[in-house]
Coordinates of C-alpha atoms and ligand atoms in Angstrom, one line a residue:
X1 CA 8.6 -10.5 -9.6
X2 CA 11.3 -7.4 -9.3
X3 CA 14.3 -8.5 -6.9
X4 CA 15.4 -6.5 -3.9
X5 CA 18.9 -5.3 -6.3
X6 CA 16.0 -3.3 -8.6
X7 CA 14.1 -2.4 -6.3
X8 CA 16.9 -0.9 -4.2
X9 CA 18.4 1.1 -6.9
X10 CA 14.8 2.2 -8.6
X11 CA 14.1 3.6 -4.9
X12 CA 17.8 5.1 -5.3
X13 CA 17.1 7.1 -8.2
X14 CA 13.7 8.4 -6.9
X15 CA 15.1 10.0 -3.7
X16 CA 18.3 10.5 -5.1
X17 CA 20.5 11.0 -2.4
X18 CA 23.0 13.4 -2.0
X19 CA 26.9 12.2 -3.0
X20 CA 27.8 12.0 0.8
X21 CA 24.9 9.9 1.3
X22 CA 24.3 7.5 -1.9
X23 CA 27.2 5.0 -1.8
X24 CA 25.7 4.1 1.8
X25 CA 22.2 4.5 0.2
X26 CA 23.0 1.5 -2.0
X27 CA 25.2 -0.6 0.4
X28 CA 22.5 -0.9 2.8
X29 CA 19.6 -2.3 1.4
X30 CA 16.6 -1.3 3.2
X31 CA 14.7 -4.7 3.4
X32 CA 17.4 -6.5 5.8
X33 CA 16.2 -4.2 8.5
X34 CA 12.1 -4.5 8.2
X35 CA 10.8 -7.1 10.3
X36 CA 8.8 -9.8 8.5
X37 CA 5.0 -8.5 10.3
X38 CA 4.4 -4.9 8.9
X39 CA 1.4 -2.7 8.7
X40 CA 0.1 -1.4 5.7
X41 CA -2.6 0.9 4.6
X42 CA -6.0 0.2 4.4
X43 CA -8.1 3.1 3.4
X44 CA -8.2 4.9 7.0
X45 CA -7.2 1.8 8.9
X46 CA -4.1 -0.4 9.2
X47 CA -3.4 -3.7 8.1
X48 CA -1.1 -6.6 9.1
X49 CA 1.0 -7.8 5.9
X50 CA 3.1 -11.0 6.6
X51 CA 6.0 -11.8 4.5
X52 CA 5.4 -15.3 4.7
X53 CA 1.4 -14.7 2.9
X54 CA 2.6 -11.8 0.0
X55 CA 6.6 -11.9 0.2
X56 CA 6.1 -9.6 -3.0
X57 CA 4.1 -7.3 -1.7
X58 CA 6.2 -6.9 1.5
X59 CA 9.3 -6.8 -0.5
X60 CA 7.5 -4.0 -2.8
X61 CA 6.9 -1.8 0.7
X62 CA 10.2 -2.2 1.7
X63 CA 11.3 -0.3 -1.4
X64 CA 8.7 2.2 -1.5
X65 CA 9.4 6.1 -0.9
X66 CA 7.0 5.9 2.2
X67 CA 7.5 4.8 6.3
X68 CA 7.0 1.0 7.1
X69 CA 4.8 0.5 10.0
X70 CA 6.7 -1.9 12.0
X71 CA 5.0 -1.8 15.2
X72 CA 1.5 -0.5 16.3
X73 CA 0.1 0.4 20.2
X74 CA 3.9 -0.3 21.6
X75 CA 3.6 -4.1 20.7
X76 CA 0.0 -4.6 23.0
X77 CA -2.7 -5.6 21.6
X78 CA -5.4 -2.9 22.6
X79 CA -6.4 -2.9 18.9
X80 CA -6.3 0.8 18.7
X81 CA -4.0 0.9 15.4
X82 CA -1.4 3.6 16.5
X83 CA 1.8 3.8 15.0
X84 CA 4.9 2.9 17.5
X85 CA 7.7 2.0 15.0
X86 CA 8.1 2.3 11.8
X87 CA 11.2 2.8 9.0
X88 CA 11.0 6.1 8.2
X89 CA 10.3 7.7 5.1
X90 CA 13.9 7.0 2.3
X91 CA 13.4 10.5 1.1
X92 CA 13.0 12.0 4.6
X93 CA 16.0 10.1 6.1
X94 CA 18.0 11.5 3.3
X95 CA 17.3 14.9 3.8
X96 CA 18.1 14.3 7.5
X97 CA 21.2 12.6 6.7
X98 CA 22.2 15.8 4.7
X99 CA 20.9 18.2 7.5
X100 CA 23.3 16.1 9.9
X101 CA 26.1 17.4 7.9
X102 CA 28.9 14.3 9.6
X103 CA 32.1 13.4 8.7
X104 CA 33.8 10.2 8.9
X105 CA 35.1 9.5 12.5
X106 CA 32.1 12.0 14.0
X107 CA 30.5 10.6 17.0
X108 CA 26.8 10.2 17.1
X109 CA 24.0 9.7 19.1
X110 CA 20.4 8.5 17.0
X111 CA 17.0 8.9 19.2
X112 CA 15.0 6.0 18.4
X113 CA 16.5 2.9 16.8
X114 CA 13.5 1.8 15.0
X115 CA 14.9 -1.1 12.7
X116 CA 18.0 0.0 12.8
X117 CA 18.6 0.8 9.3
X118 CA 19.1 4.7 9.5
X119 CA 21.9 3.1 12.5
X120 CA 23.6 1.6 9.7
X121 CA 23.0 4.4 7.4
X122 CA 25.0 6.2 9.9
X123 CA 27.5 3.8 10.6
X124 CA 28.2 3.3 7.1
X125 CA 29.4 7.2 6.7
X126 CA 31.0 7.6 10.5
X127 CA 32.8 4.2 11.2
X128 CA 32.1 1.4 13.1
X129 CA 32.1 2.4 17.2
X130 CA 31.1 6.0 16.4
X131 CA 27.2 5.3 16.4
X132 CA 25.1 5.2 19.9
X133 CA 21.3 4.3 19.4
X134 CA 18.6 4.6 21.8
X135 CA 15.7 2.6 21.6
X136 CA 12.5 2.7 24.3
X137 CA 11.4 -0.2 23.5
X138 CA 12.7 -3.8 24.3
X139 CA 11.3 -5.4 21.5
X140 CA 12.5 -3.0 19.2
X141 CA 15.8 -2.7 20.2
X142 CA 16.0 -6.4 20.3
X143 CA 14.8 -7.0 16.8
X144 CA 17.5 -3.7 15.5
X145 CA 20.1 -5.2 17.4
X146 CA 20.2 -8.5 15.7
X147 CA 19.6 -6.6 12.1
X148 CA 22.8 -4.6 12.8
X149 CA 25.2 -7.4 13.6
X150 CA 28.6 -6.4 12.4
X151 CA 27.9 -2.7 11.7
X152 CA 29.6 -1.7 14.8
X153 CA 26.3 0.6 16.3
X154 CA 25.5 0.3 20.0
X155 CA 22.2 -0.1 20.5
X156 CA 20.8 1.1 24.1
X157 CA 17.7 0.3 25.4
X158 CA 16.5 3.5 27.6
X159 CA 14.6 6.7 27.1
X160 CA 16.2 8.4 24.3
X161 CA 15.4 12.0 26.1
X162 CA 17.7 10.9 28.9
X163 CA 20.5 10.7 25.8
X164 CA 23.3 8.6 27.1
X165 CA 25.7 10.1 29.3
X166 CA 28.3 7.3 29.3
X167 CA 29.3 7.9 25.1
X168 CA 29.3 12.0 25.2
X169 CA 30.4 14.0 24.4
X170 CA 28.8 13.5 20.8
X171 CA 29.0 15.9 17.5
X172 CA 26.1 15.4 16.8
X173 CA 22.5 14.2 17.8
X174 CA 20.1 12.8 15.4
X175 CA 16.2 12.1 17.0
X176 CA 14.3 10.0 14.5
X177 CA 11.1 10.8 16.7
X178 CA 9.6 13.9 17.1
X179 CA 9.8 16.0 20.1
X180 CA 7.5 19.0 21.1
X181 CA 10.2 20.4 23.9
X182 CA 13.8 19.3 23.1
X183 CA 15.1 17.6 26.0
X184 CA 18.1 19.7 27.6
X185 CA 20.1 16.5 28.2
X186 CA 21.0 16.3 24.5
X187 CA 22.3 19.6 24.5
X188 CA 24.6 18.7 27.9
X189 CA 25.6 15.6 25.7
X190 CA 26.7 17.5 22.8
X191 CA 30.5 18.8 22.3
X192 CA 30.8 22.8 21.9
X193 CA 29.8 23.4 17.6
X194 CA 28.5 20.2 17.8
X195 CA 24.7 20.1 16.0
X196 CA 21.6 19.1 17.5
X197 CA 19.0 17.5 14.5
X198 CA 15.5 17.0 14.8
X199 CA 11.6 16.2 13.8
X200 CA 9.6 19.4 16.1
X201 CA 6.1 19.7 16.5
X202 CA 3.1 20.9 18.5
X203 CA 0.0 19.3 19.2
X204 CA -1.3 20.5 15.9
X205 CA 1.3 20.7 13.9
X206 CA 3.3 17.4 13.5
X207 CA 5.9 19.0 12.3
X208 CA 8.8 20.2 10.8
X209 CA 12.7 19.7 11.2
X210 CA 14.9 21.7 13.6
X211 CA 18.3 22.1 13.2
X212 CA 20.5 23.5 16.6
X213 CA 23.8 24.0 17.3
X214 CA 25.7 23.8 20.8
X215 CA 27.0 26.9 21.9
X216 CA 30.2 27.6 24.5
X217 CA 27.4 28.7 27.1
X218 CA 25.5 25.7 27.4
X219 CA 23.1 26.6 25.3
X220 CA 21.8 25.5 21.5
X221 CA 20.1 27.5 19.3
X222 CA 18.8 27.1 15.6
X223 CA 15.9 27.1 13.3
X224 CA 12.7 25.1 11.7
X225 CA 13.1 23.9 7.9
X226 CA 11.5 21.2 6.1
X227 CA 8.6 18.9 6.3
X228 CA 9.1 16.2 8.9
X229 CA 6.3 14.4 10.3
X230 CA 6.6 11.6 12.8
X231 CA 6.0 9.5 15.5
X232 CA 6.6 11.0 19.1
X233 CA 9.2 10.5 21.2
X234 CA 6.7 8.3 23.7
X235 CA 7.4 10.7 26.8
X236 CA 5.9 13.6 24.6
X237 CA 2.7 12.2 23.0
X238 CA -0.7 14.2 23.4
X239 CA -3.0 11.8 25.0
X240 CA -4.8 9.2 23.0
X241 CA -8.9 9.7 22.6
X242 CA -11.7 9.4 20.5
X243 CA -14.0 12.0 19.6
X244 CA -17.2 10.7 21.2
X245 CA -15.1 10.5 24.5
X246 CA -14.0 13.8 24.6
X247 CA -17.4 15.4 23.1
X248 CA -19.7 14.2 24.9
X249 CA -23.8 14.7 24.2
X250 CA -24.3 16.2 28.1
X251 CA -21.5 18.7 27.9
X252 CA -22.6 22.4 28.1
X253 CA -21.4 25.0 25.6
X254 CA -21.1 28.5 24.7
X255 CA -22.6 28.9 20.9
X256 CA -21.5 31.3 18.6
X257 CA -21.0 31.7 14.8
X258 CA -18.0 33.0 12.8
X259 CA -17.3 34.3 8.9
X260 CA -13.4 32.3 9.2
X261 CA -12.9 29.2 7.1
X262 CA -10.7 26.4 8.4
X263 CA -9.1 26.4 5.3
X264 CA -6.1 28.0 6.2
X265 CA -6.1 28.0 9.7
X266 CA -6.4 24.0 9.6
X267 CA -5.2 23.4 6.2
X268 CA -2.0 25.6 5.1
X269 CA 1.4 24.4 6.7
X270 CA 2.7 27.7 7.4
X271 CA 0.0 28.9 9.1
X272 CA -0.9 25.2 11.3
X273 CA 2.9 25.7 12.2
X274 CA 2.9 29.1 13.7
X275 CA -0.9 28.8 15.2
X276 CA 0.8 25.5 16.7
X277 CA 3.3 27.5 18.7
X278 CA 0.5 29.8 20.3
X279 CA -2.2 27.6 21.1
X280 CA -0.2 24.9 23.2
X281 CA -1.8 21.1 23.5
X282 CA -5.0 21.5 21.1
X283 CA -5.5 18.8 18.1
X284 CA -8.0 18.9 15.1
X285 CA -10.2 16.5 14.0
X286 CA -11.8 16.8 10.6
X287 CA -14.8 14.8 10.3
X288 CA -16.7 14.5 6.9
X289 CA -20.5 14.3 7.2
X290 CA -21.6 10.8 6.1
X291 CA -18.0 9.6 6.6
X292 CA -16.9 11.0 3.2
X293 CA -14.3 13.0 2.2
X294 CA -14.1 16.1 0.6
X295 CA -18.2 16.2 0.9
X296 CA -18.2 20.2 1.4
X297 CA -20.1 19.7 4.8
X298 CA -18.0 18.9 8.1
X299 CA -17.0 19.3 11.6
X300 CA -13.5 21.0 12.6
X301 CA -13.1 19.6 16.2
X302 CA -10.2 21.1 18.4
X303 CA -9.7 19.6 21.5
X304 CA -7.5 20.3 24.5
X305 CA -7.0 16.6 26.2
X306 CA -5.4 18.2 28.8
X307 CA -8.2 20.5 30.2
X308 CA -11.1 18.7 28.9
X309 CA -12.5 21.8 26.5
X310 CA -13.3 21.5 23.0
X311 CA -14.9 23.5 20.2
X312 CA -16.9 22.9 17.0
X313 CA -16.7 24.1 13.8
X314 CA -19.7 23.4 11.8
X315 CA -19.0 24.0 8.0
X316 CA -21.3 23.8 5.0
X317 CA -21.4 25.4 1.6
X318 CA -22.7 28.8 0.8
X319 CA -22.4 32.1 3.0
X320 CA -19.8 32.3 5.4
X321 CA -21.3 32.2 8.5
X322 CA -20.4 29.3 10.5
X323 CA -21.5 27.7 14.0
X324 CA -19.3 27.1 16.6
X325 CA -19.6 25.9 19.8
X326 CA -17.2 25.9 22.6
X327 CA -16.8 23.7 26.1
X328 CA -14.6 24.2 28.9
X329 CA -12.4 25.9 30.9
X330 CA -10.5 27.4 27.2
X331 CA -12.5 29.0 24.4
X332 CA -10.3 27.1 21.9
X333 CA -12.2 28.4 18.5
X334 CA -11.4 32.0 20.5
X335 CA -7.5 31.1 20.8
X336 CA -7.2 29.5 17.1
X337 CA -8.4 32.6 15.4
X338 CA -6.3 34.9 17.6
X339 CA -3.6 33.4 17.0
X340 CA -4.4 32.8 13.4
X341 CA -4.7 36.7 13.3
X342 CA -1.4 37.6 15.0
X343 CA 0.4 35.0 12.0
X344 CA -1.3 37.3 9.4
X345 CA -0.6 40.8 11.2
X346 CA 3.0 39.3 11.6
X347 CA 3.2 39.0 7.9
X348 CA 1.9 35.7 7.3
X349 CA 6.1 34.5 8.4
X350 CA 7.1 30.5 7.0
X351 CA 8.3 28.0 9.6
X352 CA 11.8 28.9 8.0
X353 CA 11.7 32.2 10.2
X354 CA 11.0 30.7 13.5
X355 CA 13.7 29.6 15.8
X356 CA 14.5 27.8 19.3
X357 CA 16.7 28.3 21.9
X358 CA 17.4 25.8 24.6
X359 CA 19.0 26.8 27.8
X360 CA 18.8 24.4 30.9
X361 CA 15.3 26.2 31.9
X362 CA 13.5 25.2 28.7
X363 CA 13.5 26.3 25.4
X364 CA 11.7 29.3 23.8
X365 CA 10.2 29.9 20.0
X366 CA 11.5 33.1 18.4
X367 CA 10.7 34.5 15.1
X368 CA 13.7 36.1 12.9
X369 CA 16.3 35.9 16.1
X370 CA 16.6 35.0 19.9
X371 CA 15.8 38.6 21.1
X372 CA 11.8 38.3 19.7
X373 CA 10.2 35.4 21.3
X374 CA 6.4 34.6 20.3
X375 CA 5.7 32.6 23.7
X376 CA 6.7 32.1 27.0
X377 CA 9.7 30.0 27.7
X378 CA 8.7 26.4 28.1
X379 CA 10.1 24.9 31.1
X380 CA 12.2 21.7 31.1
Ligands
SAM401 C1 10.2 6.5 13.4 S1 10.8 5.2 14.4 C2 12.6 5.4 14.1 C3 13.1 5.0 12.8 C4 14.4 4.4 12.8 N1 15.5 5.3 13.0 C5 14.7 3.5 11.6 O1 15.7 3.7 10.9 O2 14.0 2.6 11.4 C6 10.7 6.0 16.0 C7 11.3 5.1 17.1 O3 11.5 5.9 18.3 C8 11.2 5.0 19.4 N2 11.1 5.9 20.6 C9 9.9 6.6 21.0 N3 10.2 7.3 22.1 C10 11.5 7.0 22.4 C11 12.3 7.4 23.5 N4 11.9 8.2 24.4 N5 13.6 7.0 23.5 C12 14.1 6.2 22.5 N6 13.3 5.7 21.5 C13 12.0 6.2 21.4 C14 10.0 4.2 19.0 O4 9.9 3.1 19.8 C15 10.4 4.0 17.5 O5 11.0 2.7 17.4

């Protein structure tokens, strides 16, 4: 069996963290902040490890360069298997650490407590009493609260999109949740200069990093970079569903067939990101005839949870001439490959050329600068 001083620096040197962040890197050792239940992976599924049955094995995940599930279905027992909490990703953290850019003696507000440990990670760089966290949940924040005893962080349980009024102004604000509109209060809460960091997403593109700072006027602006998926701020998720309730055997639908593979319009990053920002609220669903991936026949599903539509996207080797089929009040396939178009006419741009402002009306997606948005303003 490896000990948790090996483990901590082997996980050290793998995502080698930057010389502002290391020293707290190795003084805060990961596994004093993961509850003793966590979920692991199971093929597709999730499964419960205890420490008390493999404390190797649970010890082992702690130190692994992937998130911890530490909390499934907000803590009810529905079954369903989605992640609520979790420790994020070590590599991640550290390249939001970095994109943070603090100084000792910075005030900062963190968006999602978690377990606490990116709290201390903070802590550990800014001083004790500079570090406000806001956790939704009461179990959560209970559990984080007790693992960061004597780091100085106050934890706050409330709706992190609210921010907390009572410790601004802060320097900076750090959301370890992902948000698809960023909530104006945080940019209120922030001092003039002072920098805004978070995961951004759509409903099909979970997501990327976005990095604001607070203007005189009121307002923050910035741009996308990086690959940072995870878990929603709760206020912002897309509606949970399963296929077969949302696709359902007695719809009607409009059929049509199509020469476009999914391939990049579902699969590349670039191009999920920027279709993402024009076809608000629709989610994918690969599903692999037979259950099995990679078999070169399968269904793209998109699906608007909002208005009820869908489409299918029937794929199979050989010519390129695929079936589609469309329900609803929006032609979805329709809106994908319009979009998907405009992103190629446009010059196929990376997330890294996108940009948001947020005023106190909503914030709007630009590409290059402020003065060429590429969709409406999204109201608060
Ligand atoms: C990925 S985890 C955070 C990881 C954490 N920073 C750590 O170091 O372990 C996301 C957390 O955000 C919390 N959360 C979700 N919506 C929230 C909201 N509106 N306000 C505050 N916390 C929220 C979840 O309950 C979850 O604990």
């Amino acid at each position: 069996m490896t000990g948790a001083a090996d483990l901590l620096s082997r996980l050290v040197e793998e995502v080698n963290p930057s010389s502002a962040w290391r020293d707290s890197f190795i003084r805060i050792p990961r596994h004093r902040f993961i509850p003793d239940r966590i979920w692991v992976e199971d093929g597709d599924d999730l499964a419960v490890l205890d420490r008390v049955d493999d404390p190797d094995a649970w010890l082992r995940s702690c130190y692994a360069d992937r998130p911890v599930v530490t909390q499934v279905d907000d803590g009810d027992t529905t079954g369903r298997g989605y992640r609520s909490s979790s420790a994020s990703m070590p590599s991640i953290v550290a390249m939001m650490l970095d994109a943070t850019d603090l100084a000792a003696g910075q005030r900062v507000l963190e968006i999602g407590t978690g377990t606490g440990w990116n709290a201390a990670l903070l802590a550990d760089r800014v001083g004790a009493g500079n570090v406000t966290s806001v956790e939704i949940d009461p179990a959560v924040a209970a559990q984080a609260e007790e693992a960061l005893g004597g780091f100085g962080v106050h934890v706050v349980l409330g709706d992190g999109e609210k921010g907390y009024p009572p410790g601004a102004p802060y320097d900076r604000v750090l959301a370890t949740a992902a948000v698809q509109h960023v909530p104006y209060p945080w940019v209120e809460q922030t001092r003039t200069g002072g920098r805004i960091v978070t995961p951004w997403g759509t409903s099909f593109h979970n997501g990327t990093l976005l990095r604001l700072r607070v203007g005189e006027d009121g307002t923050a602006s910035g741009r996308f970079g990086g690959n940072a998926g995870f878990m929603w701020v709760r206020g912002q998720r897309t509606p949970h569903g399963t296929l077969d309730g949302r696709v359902r055997p007695d719809h009607e639908y409009a059929e049509t067939s199509t020469d476009l593979h999914p391939y990049e319009p579902v699969g590349d990053f670039e191009a999920t990101f920027a279709i993402g920002l024009r076809v608000p609220g629709m989610k994918d669903l690969v599903v692999f005839d037979g259950d099995v991936p990679g078999n070169p026949h399968y269904t793209v599903y998109l699906m608007d949870p909002g208005s009820g539509s869908w489409a299918s996207w029937r794929i199979r080797p050989g010519p390129r001439d695929y079936r589609v089929r469309q329900h609803g009040p929006r032609r979805l396939f329709d809106e994908l490959a319009g979009a998907y178009t405009w992103w190629q006419e446009a010059g196929r741009p990376a997330h890294s050329r996108f940009g948001v402002t947020v005023t106190c009306r909503g914030q709007r997606v630009w590409l290059d600068d402020p003065g060429n948005p590429v969709s409406p303003e999204d109201p608060v």
